PDB file of C-alpha atoms in Angstrom:
ATOM      1  CA  UNK A   1     -22.901   5.462  34.422  1.00 37.00           C
ATOM      2  CA  UNK A   2     -19.564   3.988  32.861  1.00 40.00           C
ATOM      3  CA  UNK A   3     -19.920   7.001  30.307  1.00 42.00           C
ATOM      4  CA  UNK A   4     -19.944   9.511  32.679  1.00 40.00           C
ATOM      5  CA  UNK A   5     -17.156   7.949  34.582  1.00 35.00           C
ATOM      6  CA  UNK A   6     -15.145   7.922  31.526  1.00 42.00           C
ATOM      7  CA  UNK A   7     -16.138  11.324  30.330  1.00 39.00           C
ATOM      8  CA  UNK A   8     -15.082  12.939  33.865  1.00 38.00           C
ATOM      9  CA  UNK A   9     -11.916  10.578  33.799  1.00 37.00           C
ATOM     10  CA  UNK A  10     -11.199  12.236  30.588  1.00 40.00           C
ATOM     11  CA  UNK A  11     -12.326  15.829  31.539  1.00 38.00           C
ATOM     12  CA  UNK A  12      -9.403  15.505  34.602  1.00 37.00           C
ATOM     13  CA  UNK A  13      -6.144  15.253  32.759  1.00 42.00           C
ATOM     14  CA  UNK A  14      -5.738  18.862  31.332  1.00 49.00           C
ATOM     15  CA  UNK A  15      -5.582  20.290  35.101  1.00 56.00           C
ATOM     16  CA  UNK A  16      -1.780  19.998  35.729  1.00 71.00           C
ATOM     17  CA  UNK A  17      -1.037  21.499  32.594  1.00 73.00           C
ATOM     18  CA  UNK A  18      -3.581  24.449  33.015  1.00 75.00           C
ATOM     19  CA  UNK A  19      -1.801  24.990  36.537  1.00 78.00           C
ATOM     20  CA  UNK A  20       1.780  24.758  34.901  1.00 81.00           C
ATOM     21  CA  UNK A  21       0.218  27.524  32.315  1.00 81.00           C
ATOM     22  CA  UNK A  22      -0.988  29.675  35.047  1.00 80.00           C
ATOM     23  CA  UNK A  23       2.455  29.455  36.862  1.00 83.00           C
ATOM     24  CA  UNK A  24       4.005  30.022  33.950  1.00 89.00           C
ATOM     25  CA  UNK A  25       2.055  33.167  32.327  1.00 86.00           C
ATOM     26  CA  UNK A  26       1.156  34.440  35.596  1.00 85.00           C
ATOM     27  CA  UNK A  27       4.765  35.035  36.570  1.00 88.00           C
ATOM     28  CA  UNK A  28       5.780  36.392  32.713  1.00 90.00           C
ATOM     29  CA  UNK A  29       3.143  38.927  32.266  1.00 88.00           C
ATOM     30  CA  UNK A  30       3.723  41.030  35.593  1.00 88.00           C
ATOM     31  CA  UNK A  31       7.557  41.146  34.954  1.00 91.00           C
ATOM     32  CA  UNK A  32       6.963  42.173  31.277  1.00 88.00           C
ATOM     33  CA  UNK A  33       4.638  44.969  32.624  1.00 86.00           C
ATOM     34  CA  UNK A  34       7.119  46.266  35.094  1.00 88.00           C
ATOM     35  CA  UNK A  35       9.723  46.564  32.699  1.00 85.00           C
ATOM     36  CA  UNK A  36       7.341  48.001  29.716  1.00 83.00           C
ATOM     37  CA  UNK A  37       5.761  50.442  32.123  1.00 82.00           C
ATOM     38  CA  UNK A  38       8.602  52.856  31.699  1.00 80.00           C
ATOM     39  CA  UNK A  39       8.249  52.564  27.719  1.00 78.00           C
ATOM     40  CA  UNK A  40       4.396  52.616  27.815  1.00 78.00           C
ATOM     41  CA  UNK A  41       3.743  54.446  30.627  1.00 76.00           C
ATOM     42  CA  UNK A  42       0.099  54.388  31.986  1.00 76.00           C
ATOM     43  CA  UNK A  43      -0.667  51.822  28.958  1.00 75.00           C
ATOM     44  CA  UNK A  44       1.870  49.116  30.875  1.00 75.00           C
ATOM     45  CA  UNK A  45      -0.794  48.811  33.497  1.00 78.00           C
ATOM     46  CA  UNK A  46      -3.470  47.237  31.174  1.00 82.00           C
ATOM     47  CA  UNK A  47      -0.637  44.859  29.748  1.00 85.00           C
ATOM     48  CA  UNK A  48      -1.335  41.841  32.617  1.00 83.00           C
ATOM     49  CA  UNK A  49      -4.863  42.610  32.458  1.00 86.00           C
ATOM     50  CA  UNK A  50      -5.781  42.052  29.362  1.00 86.00           C
ATOM     51  CA  UNK A  51      -3.542  39.472  28.489  1.00 86.00           C
ATOM     52  CA  UNK A  52      -4.781  37.322  31.484  1.00 86.00           C
ATOM     53  CA  UNK A  53      -8.421  38.216  30.009  1.00 87.00           C
ATOM     54  CA  UNK A  54      -6.960  36.730  26.627  1.00 86.00           C
ATOM     55  CA  UNK A  55      -5.688  33.442  28.583  1.00 85.00           C
ATOM     56  CA  UNK A  56      -8.925  32.853  29.893  1.00 87.00           C
ATOM     57  CA  UNK A  57     -11.054  33.662  27.150  1.00 88.00           C
ATOM     58  CA  UNK A  58      -8.508  31.281  25.203  1.00 85.00           C
ATOM     59  CA  UNK A  59      -9.326  28.399  27.832  1.00 82.00           C
ATOM     60  CA  UNK A  60     -13.099  28.765  27.949  1.00 87.00           C
ATOM     61  CA  UNK A  61     -12.809  28.558  23.773  1.00 87.00           C
ATOM     62  CA  UNK A  62     -10.457  25.623  23.859  1.00 82.00           C
ATOM     63  CA  UNK A  63     -12.701  23.770  26.608  1.00 80.00           C
ATOM     64  CA  UNK A  64     -15.893  24.499  24.213  1.00 85.00           C
ATOM     65  CA  UNK A  65     -13.998  23.102  21.200  1.00 82.00           C
ATOM     66  CA  UNK A  66     -12.038  19.922  23.097  1.00 77.00           C
ATOM     67  CA  UNK A  67     -15.215  19.214  25.367  1.00 79.00           C
ATOM     68  CA  UNK A  68     -17.198  17.581  22.422  1.00 79.00           C
ATOM     69  CA  UNK A  69     -14.258  16.199  20.730  1.00 75.00           C
ATOM     70  CA  UNK A  70     -13.187  14.261  23.794  1.00 74.00           C
ATOM     71  CA  UNK A  71     -16.948  13.026  24.911  1.00 75.00           C
ATOM     72  CA  UNK A  72     -17.429  12.167  21.191  1.00 74.00           C
ATOM     73  CA  UNK A  73     -13.927  10.056  21.053  1.00 68.00           C
ATOM     74  CA  UNK A  74     -12.804  11.984  18.173  1.00 69.00           C
ATOM     75  CA  UNK A  75      -9.660  13.052  19.995  1.00 68.00           C
ATOM     76  CA  UNK A  76      -7.827  11.099  22.796  1.00 65.00           C
ATOM     77  CA  UNK A  77      -5.491  13.003  24.728  1.00 63.00           C
ATOM     78  CA  UNK A  78      -3.886   9.672  26.171  1.00 61.00           C
ATOM     79  CA  UNK A  79      -2.578   9.139  22.748  1.00 67.00           C
ATOM     80  CA  UNK A  80      -0.307   9.970  19.978  1.00 67.00           C
ATOM     81  CA  UNK A  81      -1.067  11.697  17.503  1.00 72.00           C
ATOM     82  CA  UNK A  82      -4.222  13.488  19.159  1.00 70.00           C
ATOM     83  CA  UNK A  83      -2.563  15.132  22.379  1.00 67.00           C
ATOM     84  CA  UNK A  84      -0.384  16.910  19.743  1.00 75.00           C
ATOM     85  CA  UNK A  85      -3.405  18.078  17.793  1.00 78.00           C
ATOM     86  CA  UNK A  86      -5.094  19.328  20.839  1.00 77.00           C
ATOM     87  CA  UNK A  87      -1.870  21.088  21.971  1.00 77.00           C
ATOM     88  CA  UNK A  88      -1.769  22.514  18.391  1.00 82.00           C
ATOM     89  CA  UNK A  89      -4.977  23.533  18.575  1.00 83.00           C
ATOM     90  CA  UNK A  90      -4.932  25.269  22.047  1.00 81.00           C
ATOM     91  CA  UNK A  91      -1.488  27.094  21.061  1.00 83.00           C
ATOM     92  CA  UNK A  92      -3.227  28.559  17.730  1.00 87.00           C
ATOM     93  CA  UNK A  93      -6.163  29.818  20.091  1.00 87.00           C
ATOM     94  CA  UNK A  94      -4.207  31.073  22.790  1.00 85.00           C
ATOM     95  CA  UNK A  95      -1.682  32.928  20.643  1.00 86.00           C
ATOM     96  CA  UNK A  96      -4.470  34.575  18.266  1.00 89.00           C
ATOM     97  CA  UNK A  97      -6.314  35.768  21.384  1.00 88.00           C
ATOM     98  CA  UNK A  98      -3.096  36.657  23.496  1.00 87.00           C
ATOM     99  CA  UNK A  99      -1.398  38.557  20.010  1.00 89.00           C
ATOM    100  CA  UNK A 100      -4.891  40.304  19.624  1.00 89.00           C
ATOM    101  CA  UNK A 101      -5.261  41.689  23.276  1.00 86.00           C
ATOM    102  CA  UNK A 102      -1.460  42.816  23.547  1.00 86.00           C
ATOM    103  CA  UNK A 103      -1.723  44.581  20.000  1.00 88.00           C
ATOM    104  CA  UNK A 104      -4.553  46.500  20.948  1.00 86.00           C
ATOM    105  CA  UNK A 105      -2.149  47.961  23.760  1.00 85.00           C
ATOM    106  CA  UNK A 106       0.946  48.472  21.674  1.00 84.00           C
ATOM    107  CA  UNK A 107      -1.060  49.975  18.492  1.00 84.00           C
ATOM    108  CA  UNK A 108      -1.622  53.001  21.017  1.00 82.00           C
ATOM    109  CA  UNK A 109       2.136  53.876  21.081  1.00 80.00           C
ATOM    110  CA  UNK A 110       4.198  54.915  17.971  1.00 75.00           C
ATOM    111  CA  UNK A 111       7.572  53.951  19.537  1.00 78.00           C
ATOM    112  CA  UNK A 112       6.703  50.429  20.311  1.00 79.00           C
ATOM    113  CA  UNK A 113       6.717  47.809  17.353  1.00 82.00           C
ATOM    114  CA  UNK A 114       3.130  46.199  17.400  1.00 79.00           C
ATOM    115  CA  UNK A 115       5.004  42.904  15.909  1.00 85.00           C
ATOM    116  CA  UNK A 116       6.187  42.380  19.102  1.00 87.00           C
ATOM    117  CA  UNK A 117       2.728  41.110  19.964  1.00 86.00           C
ATOM    118  CA  UNK A 118       3.074  38.433  17.862  1.00 87.00           C
ATOM    119  CA  UNK A 119       6.985  37.726  18.795  1.00 88.00           C
ATOM    120  CA  UNK A 120       6.009  37.975  22.268  1.00 87.00           C
ATOM    121  CA  UNK A 121       3.315  35.209  21.938  1.00 86.00           C
ATOM    122  CA  UNK A 122       5.335  33.050  19.713  1.00 89.00           C
ATOM    123  CA  UNK A 123       8.137  32.961  22.305  1.00 91.00           C
ATOM    124  CA  UNK A 124       5.623  32.540  25.359  1.00 88.00           C
ATOM    125  CA  UNK A 125       4.000  29.176  23.548  1.00 87.00           C
ATOM    126  CA  UNK A 126       7.427  28.107  22.494  1.00 90.00           C
ATOM    127  CA  UNK A 127       9.062  28.178  25.874  1.00 90.00           C
ATOM    128  CA  UNK A 128       6.070  27.026  27.739  1.00 87.00           C
ATOM    129  CA  UNK A 129       6.307  24.345  25.191  1.00 85.00           C
ATOM    130  CA  UNK A 130       9.632  23.102  25.712  1.00 87.00           C
ATOM    131  CA  UNK A 131       9.380  23.379  29.773  1.00 86.00           C
ATOM    132  CA  UNK A 132       6.067  21.059  29.252  1.00 82.00           C
ATOM    133  CA  UNK A 133       8.236  18.590  27.343  1.00 81.00           C
ATOM    134  CA  UNK A 134      11.401  18.808  29.528  1.00 81.00           C
ATOM    135  CA  UNK A 135       8.901  17.877  32.874  1.00 80.00           C
ATOM    136  CA  UNK A 136       6.274  15.432  31.524  1.00 73.00           C
ATOM    137  CA  UNK A 137       7.015  13.117  33.866  1.00 73.00           C
ATOM    138  CA  UNK A 138       6.647  15.532  36.795  1.00 69.00           C
ATOM    139  CA  UNK A 139       3.028  16.659  35.442  1.00 68.00           C
ATOM    140  CA  UNK A 140       0.010  14.012  36.256  1.00 60.00           C
ATOM    141  CA  UNK A 141      -2.582  13.581  33.554  1.00 52.00           C
ATOM    142  CA  UNK A 142      -5.449  13.158  36.410  1.00 49.00           C
ATOM    143  CA  UNK A 143      -3.650  15.649  39.354  1.00 52.00           C
ATOM    144  CA  UNK A 144      -5.074  18.886  40.548  1.00 54.00           C
ATOM    145  CA  UNK A 145      -2.373  21.308  41.029  1.00 58.00           C
ATOM    146  CA  UNK A 146       1.167  20.777  39.682  1.00 58.00           C
ATOM    147  CA  UNK A 147       2.718  17.673  41.261  1.00 59.00           C
ATOM    148  CA  UNK A 148       5.864  19.132  43.496  1.00 64.00           C
ATOM    149  CA  UNK A 149       7.341  22.016  44.374  1.00 69.00           C
ATOM    150  CA  UNK A 150      10.064  21.915  42.448  1.00 76.00           C
ATOM    151  CA  UNK A 151       8.219  21.551  38.939  1.00 77.00           C
ATOM    152  CA  UNK A 152       6.245  24.653  39.974  1.00 78.00           C
ATOM    153  CA  UNK A 153       9.594  26.351  40.499  1.00 84.00           C
ATOM    154  CA  UNK A 154      10.628  25.833  37.278  1.00 84.00           C
ATOM    155  CA  UNK A 155       7.661  27.036  35.472  1.00 86.00           C
ATOM    156  CA  UNK A 156       7.682  30.327  37.673  1.00 88.00           C
ATOM    157  CA  UNK A 157      11.506  30.610  36.988  1.00 90.00           C
ATOM    158  CA  UNK A 158      10.901  29.959  33.533  1.00 90.00           C
ATOM    159  CA  UNK A 159       8.275  32.616  33.285  1.00 91.00           C
ATOM    160  CA  UNK A 160      10.082  34.974  35.405  1.00 92.00           C
ATOM    161  CA  UNK A 161      13.213  34.487  32.515  1.00 93.00           C
ATOM    162  CA  UNK A 162      11.015  34.789  29.539  1.00 92.00           C
ATOM    163  CA  UNK A 163       9.278  38.112  31.109  1.00 91.00           C
ATOM    164  CA  UNK A 164      12.408  39.699  31.829  1.00 92.00           C
ATOM    165  CA  UNK A 165      14.061  38.593  28.380  1.00 93.00           C
ATOM    166  CA  UNK A 166      10.805  39.564  25.939  1.00 90.00           C
ATOM    167  CA  UNK A 167      10.410  42.380  28.320  1.00 88.00           C
ATOM    168  CA  UNK A 168      14.010  43.765  28.376  1.00 90.00           C
ATOM    169  CA  UNK A 169      14.451  43.288  24.299  1.00 89.00           C
ATOM    170  CA  UNK A 170      11.507  45.416  23.521  1.00 87.00           C
ATOM    171  CA  UNK A 171      12.947  47.785  26.490  1.00 86.00           C
ATOM    172  CA  UNK A 172      16.067  48.111  24.386  1.00 88.00           C
ATOM    173  CA  UNK A 173      14.413  48.106  21.196  1.00 86.00           C
ATOM    174  CA  UNK A 174      12.674  51.247  22.078  1.00 84.00           C
ATOM    175  CA  UNK A 175      15.852  53.109  23.685  1.00 86.00           C
ATOM    176  CA  UNK A 176      17.390  52.604  20.579  1.00 86.00           C
ATOM    177  CA  UNK A 177      14.365  53.787  18.548  1.00 83.00           C
ATOM    178  CA  UNK A 178      14.275  56.971  20.976  1.00 83.00           C
ATOM    179  CA  UNK A 179      17.576  57.551  20.633  1.00 86.00           C
ATOM    180  CA  UNK A 180      17.404  57.581  16.757  1.00 86.00           C
ATOM    181  CA  UNK A 181      14.395  59.908  16.726  1.00 83.00           C
ATOM    182  CA  UNK A 182      16.631  61.969  19.379  1.00 85.00           C
ATOM    183  CA  UNK A 183      19.352  61.842  16.997  1.00 88.00           C
ATOM    184  CA  UNK A 184      17.250  62.723  13.776  1.00 88.00           C
ATOM    185  CA  UNK A 185      15.253  65.670  15.463  1.00 87.00           C
ATOM    186  CA  UNK A 186      19.365  67.204  16.626  1.00 89.00           C
ATOM    187  CA  UNK A 187      19.946  66.871  13.125  1.00 88.00           C
ATOM    188  CA  UNK A 188      16.762  68.334  11.893  1.00 88.00           C
ATOM    189  CA  UNK A 189      17.435  71.531  14.473  1.00 89.00           C
ATOM    190  CA  UNK A 190      21.375  71.924  13.207  1.00 89.00           C
ATOM    191  CA  UNK A 191      19.582  71.987   9.426  1.00 89.00           C
ATOM    192  CA  UNK A 192      17.044  74.338  10.301  1.00 89.00           C
ATOM    193  CA  UNK A 193      19.478  76.779  12.353  1.00 88.00           C
ATOM    194  CA  UNK A 194      22.392  76.433   9.164  1.00 88.00           C
ATOM    195  CA  UNK A 195      19.372  77.391   6.705  1.00 89.00           C
ATOM    196  CA  UNK A 196      18.417  80.295   9.036  1.00 88.00           C
ATOM    197  CA  UNK A 197      21.880  81.636   9.856  1.00 89.00           C
ATOM    198  CA  UNK A 198      22.504  81.233   5.552  1.00 87.00           C
ATOM    199  CA  UNK A 199      19.207  83.142   4.939  1.00 89.00           C
ATOM    200  CA  UNK A 200      19.884  85.603   7.486  1.00 89.00           C
ATOM    201  CA  UNK A 201      23.247  85.979   5.459  1.00 89.00           C
ATOM    202  CA  UNK A 202      22.021  85.876   2.115  1.00 88.00           C
ATOM    203  CA  UNK A 203      19.341  88.366   3.496  1.00 88.00           C
ATOM    204  CA  UNK A 204      22.447  90.714   5.079  1.00 90.00           C
ATOM    205  CA  UNK A 205      24.575  90.349   1.807  1.00 89.00           C
ATOM    206  CA  UNK A 206      21.364  91.518  -0.024  1.00 88.00           C
ATOM    207  CA  UNK A 207      20.898  94.251   1.881  1.00 88.00           C
ATOM    208  CA  UNK A 208      23.986  95.455   1.958  1.00 88.00           C
ATOM    209  CA  UNK A 209      24.449  95.331  -2.148  1.00 88.00           C
ATOM    210  CA  UNK A 210      21.261  97.296  -2.224  1.00 87.00           C
ATOM    211  CA  UNK A 211      22.398 100.004  -0.179  1.00 88.00           C
ATOM    212  CA  UNK A 212      25.716  99.868  -2.095  1.00 87.00           C
ATOM    213  CA  UNK A 213      23.558 100.475  -5.294  1.00 88.00           C
ATOM    214  CA  UNK A 214      21.236 103.045  -3.713  1.00 87.00           C
ATOM    215  CA  UNK A 215      24.644 104.886  -2.749  1.00 86.00           C
ATOM    216  CA  UNK A 216      26.064 104.663  -6.243  1.00 86.00           C
ATOM    217  CA  UNK A 217      22.687 105.664  -7.858  1.00 86.00           C
ATOM    218  CA  UNK A 218      22.462 108.789  -5.552  1.00 88.00           C
ATOM    219  CA  UNK A 219      25.997 109.316  -6.341  1.00 85.00           C
ATOM    220  CA  UNK A 220      25.528 109.158  -9.876  1.00 85.00           C
ATOM    221  CA  UNK A 221      22.428 111.393  -9.643  1.00 85.00           C
ATOM    222  CA  UNK A 222      24.502 114.012  -7.950  1.00 85.00           C
ATOM    223  CA  UNK A 223      27.174 114.002 -10.555  1.00 84.00           C
ATOM    224  CA  UNK A 224      24.454 114.471 -13.112  1.00 86.00           C
ATOM    225  CA  UNK A 225      22.833 117.403 -11.273  1.00 85.00           C
ATOM    226  CA  UNK A 226      26.032 118.925 -10.661  1.00 83.00           C
ATOM    227  CA  UNK A 227      27.181 118.539 -14.069  1.00 82.00           C
ATOM    228  CA  UNK A 228      23.711 120.092 -15.564  1.00 81.00           C
ATOM    229  CA  UNK A 229      23.880 123.275 -12.969  1.00 81.00           C
ATOM    230  CA  UNK A 230      27.688 123.942 -14.365  1.00 80.00           C
ATOM    231  CA  UNK A 231      26.223 123.460 -17.992  1.00 78.00           C
ATOM    232  CA  UNK A 232      23.152 125.800 -16.787  1.00 79.00           C
ATOM    233  CA  UNK A 233      25.676 128.182 -15.416  1.00 77.00           C
ATOM    234  CA  UNK A 234      28.204 128.267 -18.194  1.00 76.00           C
ATOM    235  CA  UNK A 235      25.251 128.826 -20.476  1.00 78.00           C
ATOM    236  CA  UNK A 236      24.018 131.907 -18.472  1.00 75.00           C
ATOM    237  CA  UNK A 237      27.798 133.517 -18.418  1.00 75.00           C
ATOM    238  CA  UNK A 238      27.803 132.738 -22.209  1.00 74.00           C
ATOM    239  CA  UNK A 239      24.545 134.427 -22.662  1.00 74.00           C
ATOM    240  CA  UNK A 240      25.443 137.448 -20.729  1.00 69.00           C
ATOM    241  CA  UNK A 241      28.941 137.844 -22.563  1.00 62.00           C
ATOM    242  CA  UNK A 242      31.089 136.422 -19.819  1.00 53.00           C
ATOM    243  CA  UNK A 243      34.669 134.529 -21.393  1.00 53.00           C
ATOM    244  CA  UNK A 244      34.110 131.135 -21.043  1.00 50.00           C
ATOM    245  CA  UNK A 245      37.992 130.692 -19.680  1.00 50.00           C
ATOM    246  CA  UNK A 246      37.219 132.715 -16.933  1.00 54.00           C
ATOM    247  CA  UNK A 247      33.894 130.438 -16.005  1.00 51.00           C
ATOM    248  CA  UNK A 248      35.965 127.255 -16.853  1.00 53.00           C
ATOM    249  CA  UNK A 249      38.602 128.967 -14.078  1.00 56.00           C
ATOM    250  CA  UNK A 250      35.600 129.419 -11.818  1.00 52.00           C
ATOM    251  CA  UNK A 251      34.144 126.300 -12.407  1.00 54.00           C
ATOM    252  CA  UNK A 252      37.730 124.636 -11.294  1.00 57.00           C
ATOM    253  CA  UNK A 253      37.797 126.447  -8.275  1.00 52.00           C
ATOM    254  CA  UNK A 254      34.026 125.476  -7.127  1.00 54.00           C
ATOM    255  CA  UNK A 255      34.970 121.867  -7.558  1.00 56.00           C
ATOM    256  CA  UNK A 256      37.975 122.531  -5.260  1.00 57.00           C
ATOM    257  CA  UNK A 257      36.026 123.847  -2.753  1.00 54.00           C
ATOM    258  CA  UNK A 258      33.179 121.016  -3.171  1.00 54.00           C
ATOM    259  CA  UNK A 259      36.415 118.807  -2.322  1.00 55.00           C
TER     260      UNK A 259
END
């Protein structure tokens, strides 16, 4: 019987800290979701759901790990440094599961950095740890819900500020990336336009040169044909006894008429 009572007493201490964690994360995650939904679209709707599921899984894992340790008196949550060891284990478990859940959401998008899941998890755990450290006197080891509305308000405000800050930081980062992508796309379009204009100009110049070359060849061909015709006519006159001088005058007269 004493052992049973001892076990029950040792199972109660974390209730107030769990209540503080619920107050902190249940506010932080919806604030982040509200901000991130503008960037993640429909994926933002799963942000709070998958994060809360991660917290629940982490809580169950911590319970499975801590219960045997407390029962066997391996760790005593009332003594230093045992409570620090338990906090470190809980932080690692919660951090890993939260990071995995948020990473699964962020990996669906190209513009959002996946490393934000890790940064967001670390920041959340750090801020929560600081709030716990500053409010240790208000948190009751053997209580149920958080003692006093002021302490609860501190964790609610802390969750709101943390969610707004981290969410807005990611929103600003995504905005910068979007602007950079828009600038790159605009530069690409401009380069393609300039390249098309250059190719069009080169094609027009080539066609112009080809036309000029064709006209020059046609003029040369006509000149050769005219000279051949004149030579043939001269030979005909010579053959029939016509004086070439008269023919030359006649040829000059024909050239003048052609001009």
